[in-house]
Short mmCIF file of C-alpha atoms and ligand atoms in Angstrom, two decimals:
data_model
loop_
_atom_site.label_atom_id
_atom_site.label_comp_id
_atom_site.label_asym_id
_atom_site.label_seq_id
_atom_site.Cartn_x
_atom_site.Cartn_y
_atom_site.Cartn_z
CA MET A 1 -0.01 0.03 0.02
CA ILE A 2 1.34 3.47 -0.92
CA LYS A 3 1.23 6.02 1.91
CA LYS A 4 2.63 9.12 -0.02
CA LEU A 5 3.66 9.38 -3.68
CA ASP A 6 7.41 9.94 -4.30
CA LYS A 7 6.62 11.23 -7.84
CA PRO A 8 3.47 12.88 -9.24
CA ILE A 9 0.92 10.99 -11.15
CA TYR A 10 -0.37 12.73 -14.22
CA VAL A 11 -3.50 11.99 -16.21
CA THR A 12 -1.51 10.03 -18.67
CA LYS A 13 2.17 8.78 -19.25
CA PRO A 14 2.98 7.82 -22.76
CA PHE A 15 3.91 4.16 -23.45
CA LEU A 16 7.29 3.78 -24.87
CA PRO A 17 8.79 0.52 -26.45
CA PRO A 18 12.20 -0.88 -25.10
CA LEU A 19 14.78 1.66 -25.83
CA GLU A 20 16.87 -1.03 -27.74
CA GLU A 21 13.97 -1.53 -30.25
CA PHE A 22 13.97 2.18 -30.96
CA THR A 23 17.74 2.53 -31.29
CA GLU A 24 17.79 -0.53 -33.64
CA GLY A 25 15.31 1.32 -35.84
CA LEU A 26 17.27 4.55 -35.67
CA LYS A 27 20.19 2.68 -37.22
CA GLU A 28 18.10 2.10 -40.35
CA ILE A 29 17.40 5.93 -40.47
CA TRP A 30 21.06 6.71 -39.95
CA ASP A 31 21.98 4.30 -42.80
CA SER A 32 19.33 5.65 -45.25
CA ARG A 33 19.71 9.22 -44.31
CA ARG A 34 16.04 9.39 -45.24
CA LEU A 35 14.41 11.46 -42.40
CA THR A 36 11.11 12.48 -43.96
CA ASN A 37 9.11 12.67 -47.10
CA ARG A 38 7.71 9.27 -47.76
CA GLY A 39 10.69 7.32 -46.49
CA PRO A 40 10.83 3.56 -46.28
CA LEU A 41 9.65 3.45 -42.70
CA LEU A 42 6.64 5.42 -43.38
CA LEU A 43 5.74 3.24 -46.21
CA ARG A 44 6.05 0.17 -44.07
CA TYR A 45 4.04 1.83 -41.30
CA ASN A 46 1.42 2.79 -43.72
CA GLN A 47 1.04 -0.80 -44.84
CA LEU A 48 0.81 -2.11 -41.22
CA LEU A 49 -1.87 0.49 -40.41
CA SER A 50 -3.70 -0.46 -43.50
CA GLU A 51 -3.75 -4.14 -42.36
CA TYR A 52 -4.66 -3.17 -38.78
CA PHE A 53 -7.66 -1.16 -39.91
CA ASN A 54 -8.43 -3.33 -42.87
CA THR A 55 -8.59 -0.57 -45.39
CA HIS A 56 -6.29 0.83 -48.17
CA ASN A 57 -7.95 4.19 -47.68
CA ILE A 58 -5.58 5.68 -45.08
CA CYS A 59 -3.32 8.79 -45.12
CA LEU A 60 -0.75 9.61 -42.34
CA PHE A 61 -0.04 13.21 -41.10
CA ASN A 62 2.28 14.80 -38.59
CA ASN A 63 -0.60 15.44 -36.20
CA GLY A 64 -4.29 14.93 -35.90
CA THR A 65 -5.25 18.50 -36.11
CA LEU A 66 -3.76 18.95 -39.50
CA ALA A 67 -5.22 15.60 -40.55
CA LEU A 68 -8.64 16.80 -39.71
CA GLN A 69 -8.19 20.18 -41.32
CA ILE A 70 -6.79 18.73 -44.54
CA GLY A 71 -9.62 16.03 -44.49
CA LEU A 72 -12.28 18.80 -44.46
CA GLN A 73 -10.49 20.80 -47.06
CA GLY A 74 -10.07 17.74 -49.35
CA MET A 75 -13.62 16.76 -49.07
CA GLY A 76 -14.56 20.35 -50.00
CA ILE A 77 -16.72 20.91 -46.83
CA SER A 78 -18.09 24.46 -46.48
CA GLY A 79 -20.88 26.51 -45.05
CA GLU A 80 -22.23 25.06 -41.79
CA VAL A 81 -21.16 21.86 -39.94
CA ILE A 82 -23.07 20.55 -36.95
CA THR A 83 -20.68 19.56 -34.26
CA THR A 84 -20.26 18.95 -30.46
CA PRO A 85 -18.87 21.62 -27.99
CA PHE A 86 -17.82 18.70 -25.71
CA THR A 87 -14.38 17.95 -27.25
CA PHE A 88 -10.80 19.21 -27.58
CA VAL A 89 -10.65 22.61 -29.09
CA ALA A 90 -8.78 21.20 -32.08
CA THR A 91 -12.04 19.66 -33.50
CA THR A 92 -13.46 23.18 -33.84
CA HIS A 93 -10.21 24.77 -35.02
CA ALA A 94 -10.19 22.50 -37.96
CA LEU A 95 -13.39 23.93 -39.06
CA TYR A 96 -12.41 27.34 -38.41
CA TRP A 97 -9.14 27.03 -40.60
CA ASN A 98 -11.58 25.95 -43.45
CA LYS A 99 -13.80 28.99 -42.95
CA ILE A 100 -16.64 26.74 -41.98
CA ARG A 101 -19.17 27.85 -39.39
CA PRO A 102 -19.43 25.41 -36.41
CA VAL A 103 -23.03 24.77 -35.26
CA PHE A 104 -22.83 23.54 -31.66
CA VAL A 105 -25.46 21.11 -30.48
CA ASP A 106 -25.99 19.07 -27.30
CA ILE A 107 -24.68 15.71 -26.24
CA GLU A 108 -26.29 12.59 -24.73
CA PRO A 109 -25.85 12.01 -21.07
CA ASP A 110 -24.41 8.53 -20.97
CA TYR A 111 -21.32 8.63 -23.22
CA TYR A 112 -21.27 12.37 -23.96
CA THR A 113 -21.39 11.90 -27.82
CA ILE A 114 -23.41 14.24 -30.10
CA ASP A 115 -27.18 13.87 -29.74
CA PRO A 116 -28.64 12.77 -33.02
CA GLN A 117 -31.93 14.58 -32.32
CA ALA A 118 -30.21 17.72 -31.55
CA VAL A 119 -28.26 17.30 -34.86
CA GLU A 120 -31.41 16.84 -36.84
CA ALA A 121 -33.00 19.94 -35.15
CA ALA A 122 -30.01 22.17 -36.22
CA ILE A 123 -30.02 21.37 -39.95
CA THR A 124 -30.42 24.44 -42.21
CA PRO A 125 -30.08 24.85 -46.00
CA TRP A 126 -26.45 25.71 -45.36
CA THR A 127 -25.50 22.58 -43.51
CA THR A 128 -23.05 20.32 -45.38
CA ALA A 129 -21.83 17.88 -42.83
CA ILE A 130 -21.85 16.52 -39.39
CA LEU A 131 -18.56 16.44 -37.50
CA ALA A 132 -19.11 14.03 -34.42
CA VAL A 133 -16.47 13.03 -31.93
CA HIS A 134 -16.10 9.47 -30.39
CA VAL A 135 -15.17 11.22 -27.33
CA TYR A 136 -13.08 9.22 -24.79
CA GLY A 137 -13.31 6.43 -27.42
CA TYR A 138 -16.94 5.98 -26.93
CA PRO A 139 -18.73 5.34 -30.24
CA CYS A 140 -21.13 7.85 -31.37
CA GLN A 141 -24.75 6.78 -32.17
CA LEU A 142 -23.60 5.46 -35.45
CA ASP A 143 -26.85 4.26 -36.99
CA ALA A 144 -28.80 7.29 -36.07
CA LEU A 145 -26.11 9.77 -37.40
CA ALA A 146 -25.85 7.69 -40.64
CA ASP A 147 -29.58 7.87 -41.18
CA ILE A 148 -29.75 11.60 -40.69
CA ALA A 149 -26.74 12.12 -42.99
CA ARG A 150 -28.36 9.91 -45.61
CA HIS A 151 -31.71 11.58 -45.37
CA HIS A 152 -30.41 15.11 -45.66
CA ASN A 153 -27.58 14.42 -47.96
CA LEU A 154 -24.81 15.46 -45.55
CA ARG A 155 -21.23 14.12 -45.18
CA LEU A 156 -20.67 12.30 -41.91
CA ILE A 157 -17.19 12.99 -40.40
CA TYR A 158 -15.84 11.55 -37.22
CA ASP A 159 -13.18 12.94 -35.10
CA ALA A 160 -11.89 9.50 -33.82
CA ALA A 161 -8.91 11.16 -32.07
CA HIS A 162 -9.56 8.97 -28.97
CA ALA A 163 -10.78 5.79 -30.64
CA PHE A 164 -7.74 3.82 -31.69
CA GLY A 165 -8.45 0.17 -31.34
CA VAL A 166 -12.25 0.65 -30.88
CA LYS A 167 -14.48 -1.91 -32.72
CA VAL A 168 -18.17 -2.19 -33.30
CA ASP A 169 -19.52 -5.65 -34.27
CA GLY A 170 -15.98 -6.79 -34.77
CA LYS A 171 -15.10 -4.05 -37.36
CA SER A 172 -12.93 -1.00 -36.67
CA ILE A 173 -14.76 2.08 -35.99
CA CYS A 174 -13.04 3.66 -38.91
CA HIS A 175 -15.44 2.04 -41.26
CA TYR A 176 -18.29 4.20 -40.19
CA GLY A 177 -19.01 7.46 -41.72
CA ASP A 178 -17.32 9.09 -44.77
CA MET A 179 -14.10 10.00 -42.98
CA SER A 180 -12.48 9.49 -39.59
CA MET A 181 -9.44 11.20 -38.03
CA PHE A 182 -7.30 9.37 -35.50
CA SER A 183 -4.72 11.30 -33.28
CA PHE A 184 -1.45 9.58 -32.59
CA HIS A 185 -0.33 12.30 -29.99
CA ALA A 186 1.87 11.26 -27.20
CA THR A 187 -1.01 11.60 -24.63
CA LYS A 188 -3.06 8.97 -26.65
CA LEU A 189 -3.13 5.30 -25.67
CA TYR A 190 -1.59 4.71 -29.10
CA HIS A 191 0.93 7.18 -30.38
CA SER A 192 3.71 8.05 -32.76
CA ILE A 193 5.06 10.85 -30.62
CA GLU A 194 2.97 13.31 -32.59
CA GLY A 195 0.86 12.03 -35.59
CA GLY A 196 -2.47 11.64 -37.16
CA MET A 197 -4.37 9.53 -39.71
CA LEU A 198 -7.33 9.87 -41.89
CA THR A 199 -9.38 6.92 -42.99
CA PHE A 200 -12.03 7.57 -45.65
CA LYS A 201 -14.68 5.78 -47.97
CA GLU A 202 -14.04 7.45 -51.32
CA ASP A 203 -10.93 6.17 -53.06
CA GLY A 204 -10.36 9.30 -54.88
CA LEU A 205 -9.72 11.35 -51.86
CA LYS A 206 -6.28 9.51 -51.31
CA ASN A 207 -4.43 11.60 -54.03
CA THR A 208 -6.10 14.74 -52.68
CA PHE A 209 -4.92 14.26 -49.21
CA ASN A 210 -1.38 13.17 -50.30
CA TYR A 211 -1.06 16.36 -52.30
CA LEU A 212 -2.51 18.62 -49.69
CA LYS A 213 -0.07 17.39 -46.92
CA ASN A 214 2.92 17.84 -49.38
CA PHE A 215 2.43 21.44 -50.59
CA GLY A 216 0.19 20.33 -53.41
CA PHE A 217 2.91 18.59 -55.28
CA LYS A 218 1.69 15.81 -57.71
CA ASN A 219 5.20 15.10 -59.03
CA GLU A 220 8.56 16.75 -59.03
CA THR A 221 7.37 19.90 -60.97
CA GLU A 222 3.49 20.02 -60.81
CA VAL A 223 1.74 21.75 -57.93
CA VAL A 224 -1.94 21.02 -58.40
CA MET A 225 -3.44 22.59 -55.24
CA PRO A 226 -2.17 25.07 -52.57
CA GLY A 227 -1.18 22.54 -50.07
CA THR A 228 0.60 22.68 -46.75
CA ASN A 229 3.32 20.74 -45.00
CA ALA A 230 1.71 18.05 -42.76
CA LYS A 231 3.91 15.04 -43.56
CA MET A 232 4.74 12.45 -40.89
CA ASN A 233 8.54 11.90 -40.53
CA GLU A 234 10.50 8.58 -40.31
CA PHE A 235 11.08 9.02 -36.44
CA GLN A 236 7.34 9.18 -35.82
CA ALA A 237 6.74 6.29 -38.21
CA LEU A 238 9.37 4.15 -36.27
CA MET A 239 7.73 4.95 -32.93
CA GLY A 240 4.22 4.24 -34.24
CA MET A 241 5.43 0.91 -35.84
CA LEU A 242 6.97 -0.34 -32.69
CA ILE A 243 4.04 0.58 -30.38
CA LEU A 244 1.61 -1.12 -32.72
CA GLN A 245 3.06 -4.46 -31.59
CA TYR A 246 2.11 -3.63 -27.90
CA ILE A 247 -1.35 -2.13 -28.44
CA ASP A 248 -3.38 -5.21 -27.45
CA GLY A 249 -1.43 -5.65 -24.15
CA ILE A 250 -1.78 -1.87 -23.44
CA ILE A 251 -5.67 -2.02 -23.88
CA GLU A 252 -5.82 -5.07 -21.68
CA LYS A 253 -3.99 -3.12 -18.87
CA LEU A 254 -6.28 -0.23 -19.21
CA TYR A 255 -9.24 -2.50 -18.91
CA LYS A 256 -7.95 -3.78 -15.65
CA ILE A 257 -7.25 -0.29 -14.40
CA ASP A 258 -10.87 0.74 -15.28
CA THR A 259 -12.23 -2.39 -13.49
CA ILE A 260 -10.39 -1.34 -10.32
CA TYR A 261 -11.54 2.23 -10.36
CA ARG A 262 -15.18 1.07 -10.86
CA GLU A 263 -14.87 -1.52 -8.05
CA GLN A 264 -13.12 0.86 -5.59
CA LEU A 265 -15.45 3.75 -6.01
CA LYS A 266 -18.79 1.93 -6.56
CA ASP A 267 -20.28 2.82 -3.21
CA ILE A 268 -19.25 6.45 -3.17
CA PRO A 269 -22.29 8.64 -3.62
CA GLY A 270 -22.09 11.17 -6.37
CA ILE A 271 -19.28 9.47 -8.36
CA LYS A 272 -20.77 8.44 -11.57
CA PHE A 273 -19.11 6.36 -14.21
CA PRO A 274 -20.44 6.02 -17.70
CA PRO A 275 -22.34 2.75 -18.04
CA LEU A 276 -20.60 -0.36 -19.24
CA LEU A 277 -20.67 -0.58 -23.06
CA PRO A 278 -22.86 -3.24 -24.89
CA GLY A 279 -21.13 -6.54 -25.70
CA ASN A 280 -20.84 -5.69 -29.46
CA ILE A 281 -18.35 -2.81 -28.76
CA THR A 282 -14.65 -3.36 -28.21
CA TYR A 283 -13.69 -0.48 -26.03
CA ASN A 284 -10.08 0.92 -25.61
CA HIS A 285 -10.29 2.42 -22.22
CA ALA A 286 -8.45 5.55 -23.43
CA TYR A 287 -9.74 7.65 -20.70
CA GLU A 288 -11.33 7.42 -17.26
CA PRO A 289 -13.99 10.03 -17.10
CA VAL A 290 -16.28 10.33 -14.02
CA GLU A 291 -18.95 12.83 -13.08
CA VAL A 292 -18.78 14.34 -9.60
CA ILE A 293 -22.33 15.03 -8.66
CA GLU A 294 -21.87 17.75 -5.97
CA GLU A 295 -25.30 17.36 -4.45
CA GLU A 296 -24.48 13.68 -3.64
CA PHE A 297 -20.74 13.77 -3.32
CA GLY A 298 -20.88 16.74 -0.90
CA ILE A 299 -18.09 18.74 -2.70
CA SER A 300 -17.72 20.10 -6.12
CA ARG A 301 -15.75 18.64 -8.93
CA ASP A 302 -13.22 21.61 -8.82
CA PHE A 303 -12.67 21.18 -5.15
CA LEU A 304 -11.83 17.55 -5.59
CA TYR A 305 -9.49 18.27 -8.57
CA GLU A 306 -7.50 21.01 -6.46
CA LYS A 307 -7.45 18.72 -3.37
CA LEU A 308 -6.10 15.82 -5.54
CA LYS A 309 -3.28 18.03 -6.72
CA GLU A 310 -2.24 18.53 -3.07
CA HIS A 311 -1.54 14.79 -3.11
CA ARG A 312 0.38 15.12 -6.28
CA ILE A 313 -2.40 13.47 -8.38
CA TYR A 314 -2.92 15.62 -11.45
CA CYS A 315 -6.24 14.82 -13.10
CA ARG A 316 -7.62 16.76 -15.96
CA ARG A 317 -11.06 18.23 -16.64
CA TYR A 318 -11.48 17.10 -20.17
CA PHE A 319 -13.57 18.76 -21.65
CA TYR A 320 -14.13 21.82 -19.57
CA PRO A 321 -14.76 24.53 -20.70
CA LEU A 322 -16.97 23.78 -23.64
CA VAL A 323 -15.36 24.92 -26.80
CA CYS A 324 -18.17 27.38 -27.52
CA ASP A 325 -17.35 29.06 -24.24
CA MET A 326 -13.61 29.49 -25.13
CA ALA A 327 -12.70 33.13 -25.94
CA CYS A 328 -12.04 32.54 -29.57
CA TYR A 329 -15.61 31.06 -30.10
CA SER A 330 -17.68 32.75 -27.48
CA ASN A 331 -19.01 35.34 -29.88
CA LEU A 332 -20.66 32.68 -32.07
CA TYR A 333 -24.34 32.56 -31.83
CA VAL A 334 -25.44 29.22 -30.19
CA ASN A 335 -29.04 28.28 -30.68
CA ASP A 336 -29.06 25.03 -28.78
CA PRO A 337 -29.32 25.54 -24.91
CA LEU A 338 -26.66 22.65 -24.60
CA THR A 339 -28.13 21.60 -21.44
CA THR A 340 -26.40 18.28 -21.07
CA ALA A 341 -23.12 19.51 -22.36
CA ARG A 342 -23.09 22.25 -19.76
CA PHE A 343 -24.20 19.83 -17.00
CA VAL A 344 -21.41 17.45 -17.85
CA ALA A 345 -18.61 20.04 -18.41
CA LYS A 346 -19.14 21.34 -14.88
CA ARG A 347 -18.95 17.85 -13.36
CA ILE A 348 -16.48 15.80 -15.37
CA ILE A 349 -12.99 14.83 -14.17
CA THR A 350 -10.76 12.46 -16.02
CA LEU A 351 -8.73 10.30 -13.67
CA PRO A 352 -5.23 9.02 -14.44
CA ILE A 353 -5.15 5.97 -16.70
CA TYR A 354 -2.19 4.56 -18.59
CA ASP A 355 -0.55 1.20 -18.97
CA SER A 356 2.22 1.65 -16.45
CA LEU A 357 -0.17 2.88 -13.77
CA THR A 358 0.13 0.26 -10.99
CA ILE A 359 -2.72 -1.32 -9.09
CA ASN A 360 -1.29 0.22 -5.90
CA GLU A 361 -1.30 3.71 -7.61
CA VAL A 362 -4.93 3.24 -8.63
CA GLU A 363 -5.80 2.27 -5.06
CA PHE A 364 -3.96 5.25 -3.80
CA ILE A 365 -5.93 7.61 -6.00
CA CYS A 366 -9.20 5.94 -5.06
CA ASP A 367 -8.38 6.15 -1.32
CA ARG A 368 -7.59 9.87 -1.66
CA ILE A 369 -10.91 10.51 -3.40
CA ILE A 370 -12.70 8.73 -0.49
CA GLU A 371 -10.75 10.42 2.14
CA ILE A 372 -11.38 13.82 0.55
CA HIS A 373 -15.07 13.10 0.27
CA LYS A 374 -15.32 11.93 4.01
CA LYS A 375 -13.29 14.88 5.31
CA PHE A 376 -14.79 17.71 3.40
CA LYS A 377 -18.28 16.88 2.41
CA LYS A 378 -20.70 19.65 3.32
CA TYR A 379 -23.77 17.46 3.64
N1 T4K B 1 -9.56 16.04 -31.62
C1 T4K B 1 -9.67 15.57 -30.30
C2 T4K B 1 -11.02 15.01 -29.79
C3 T4K B 1 -8.53 15.58 -29.45
O1 T4K B 1 -8.64 15.10 -28.30
C4 T4K B 1 -7.30 16.00 -30.10
C5 T4K B 1 -6.15 16.06 -29.11
C6 T4K B 1 -7.29 16.42 -31.37
C7 T4K B 1 -8.38 16.34 -32.04
C8 T4K B 1 -6.00 16.97 -31.94
O2 T4K B 1 -5.15 15.86 -32.22
P1 T4K B 1 -3.45 16.23 -32.13
O3 T4K B 1 -3.23 17.41 -33.14
O4 T4K B 1 -3.10 16.53 -30.74
O5 T4K B 1 -2.80 14.84 -32.69
C9 T4K B 1 -3.59 16.92 -24.86
C10 T4K B 1 -3.00 16.66 -26.16
O6 T4K B 1 -1.90 17.59 -26.50
C11 T4K B 1 -3.91 16.53 -27.20
O7 T4K B 1 -3.30 15.78 -28.26
C12 T4K B 1 -5.28 15.79 -26.81
N2 T4K B 1 -6.28 15.79 -27.94
C13 T4K B 1 -5.75 16.41 -25.71
C14 T4K B 1 -7.05 15.75 -25.15
O8 T4K B 1 -4.78 16.36 -24.60
P2 T4K B 1 -3.12 18.88 -23.04
O9 T4K B 1 -3.01 20.30 -23.31
O10 T4K B 1 -4.04 18.25 -21.98
O11 T4K B 1 -1.71 18.04 -23.04
P3 T4K B 1 -0.64 18.20 -21.87
O12 T4K B 1 0.67 18.49 -22.43
O13 T4K B 1 -1.14 19.08 -20.79
O14 T4K B 1 -0.54 16.60 -21.34
C15 T4K B 1 -1.39 16.04 -20.41
C16 T4K B 1 -0.54 15.32 -19.37
O15 T4K B 1 0.10 14.23 -20.01
C17 T4K B 1 0.53 16.11 -18.80
O16 T4K B 1 0.12 16.73 -17.59
C18 T4K B 1 1.67 15.17 -18.62
C19 T4K B 1 1.39 14.02 -19.48
N3 T4K B 1 2.28 13.98 -20.64
C20 T4K B 1 2.13 14.75 -21.76
C21 T4K B 1 3.00 14.69 -22.84
C22 T4K B 1 2.78 15.59 -24.09
C23 T4K B 1 3.59 13.17 -20.53
O17 T4K B 1 3.66 12.55 -19.54
N4 T4K B 1 4.32 13.12 -21.54
C24 T4K B 1 4.10 13.85 -22.68
O18 T4K B 1 4.90 13.84 -23.70
O19 T4K B 1 -3.70 18.29 -24.49
#
């Protein structure tokens, strides 16, 4: 049993492969002197991911934000896009950089994904697409959103930044919707230091995305569109390739950690976990969100968050504040009252979860939560 932490616990800690595996791979880069621009490691990595996701329609990027930005640009999305405010700010930034107006609508209370009814209510003649987020890796209401998109002739795009490894009916979540973006940032359960990936339905988009991420070059001399530089380099590809071998083991460990959290905190009033997912969904346990219901727990989410810091436990309040309340978007008119999103943003806290978090550490975190509750509860 841990009495006091000798080092802080953060919300996440990146997985790293054994150093020898990385240095072995570095030798190849040193030999080839190919550091970026479609090098041999990137091509191999592309192939491995293609097999992992069971699709040829993938494109790798230097980060998830640029992947999404380029994805929207390449698909020619414009006008208004219906999206969620309960996400990381990059989801909305990708729209902004394409001069698209984000239309924020509410989320559903169990898994915090966009509410299909709210989406339908927000459609106008200017709506061109839905940009939904599999937040924390929880799948959106895939069928309902697909029906709405089909019925109203809208493109359906998923920000799947959190959803690496998630499957529905045995099929990767990337096979739903017209396009999905995955983030391979260091804070994600699967990463390539920084990195991102698009998967998409339409074969023709592959060239467009490849051109856009490489200044618009089609070949040595032809520039067919005003692209940017969003290429993944060889060091990222190497890291991503190595970690791919460990991903099943990582998810297995995260599952165990989630089970311990749920077990240890199950009798604490006002600590609400999302319901367990139905059996047809393979979840990745990327995050450990819990709602702190002040009326039952006796203290607020923010008080708990600050008190945990005093014990060197650094949780995060993903995703508070809502994106629509951030200074750069707060002047946008939002029609939807966002009742659930506002409720959740005020109460959510994401507890530490990563593969090297020990059972003792999880128990230490739970003990501190219980102790703070007992010591400071107001009622
Ligand atoms: N869409 C969604 C829904 C997203 O969540 C994100 C990214 C994106 C799009 C965009 O994808 P990328 O362009 O990032 O590929 C982090 C990440 O920077 C961001 O990637 C992620 N979402 C977001 C949810 O979380 P911060 O500001 O919370 O990161 P930071 O640096 O405070 O890290 C959190 C904790 O992790 C630290 O307290 C310590 C630990 N940490 C972090 C890093 C970077 C480490 O131990 N080692 C590390 O190298 O945004």
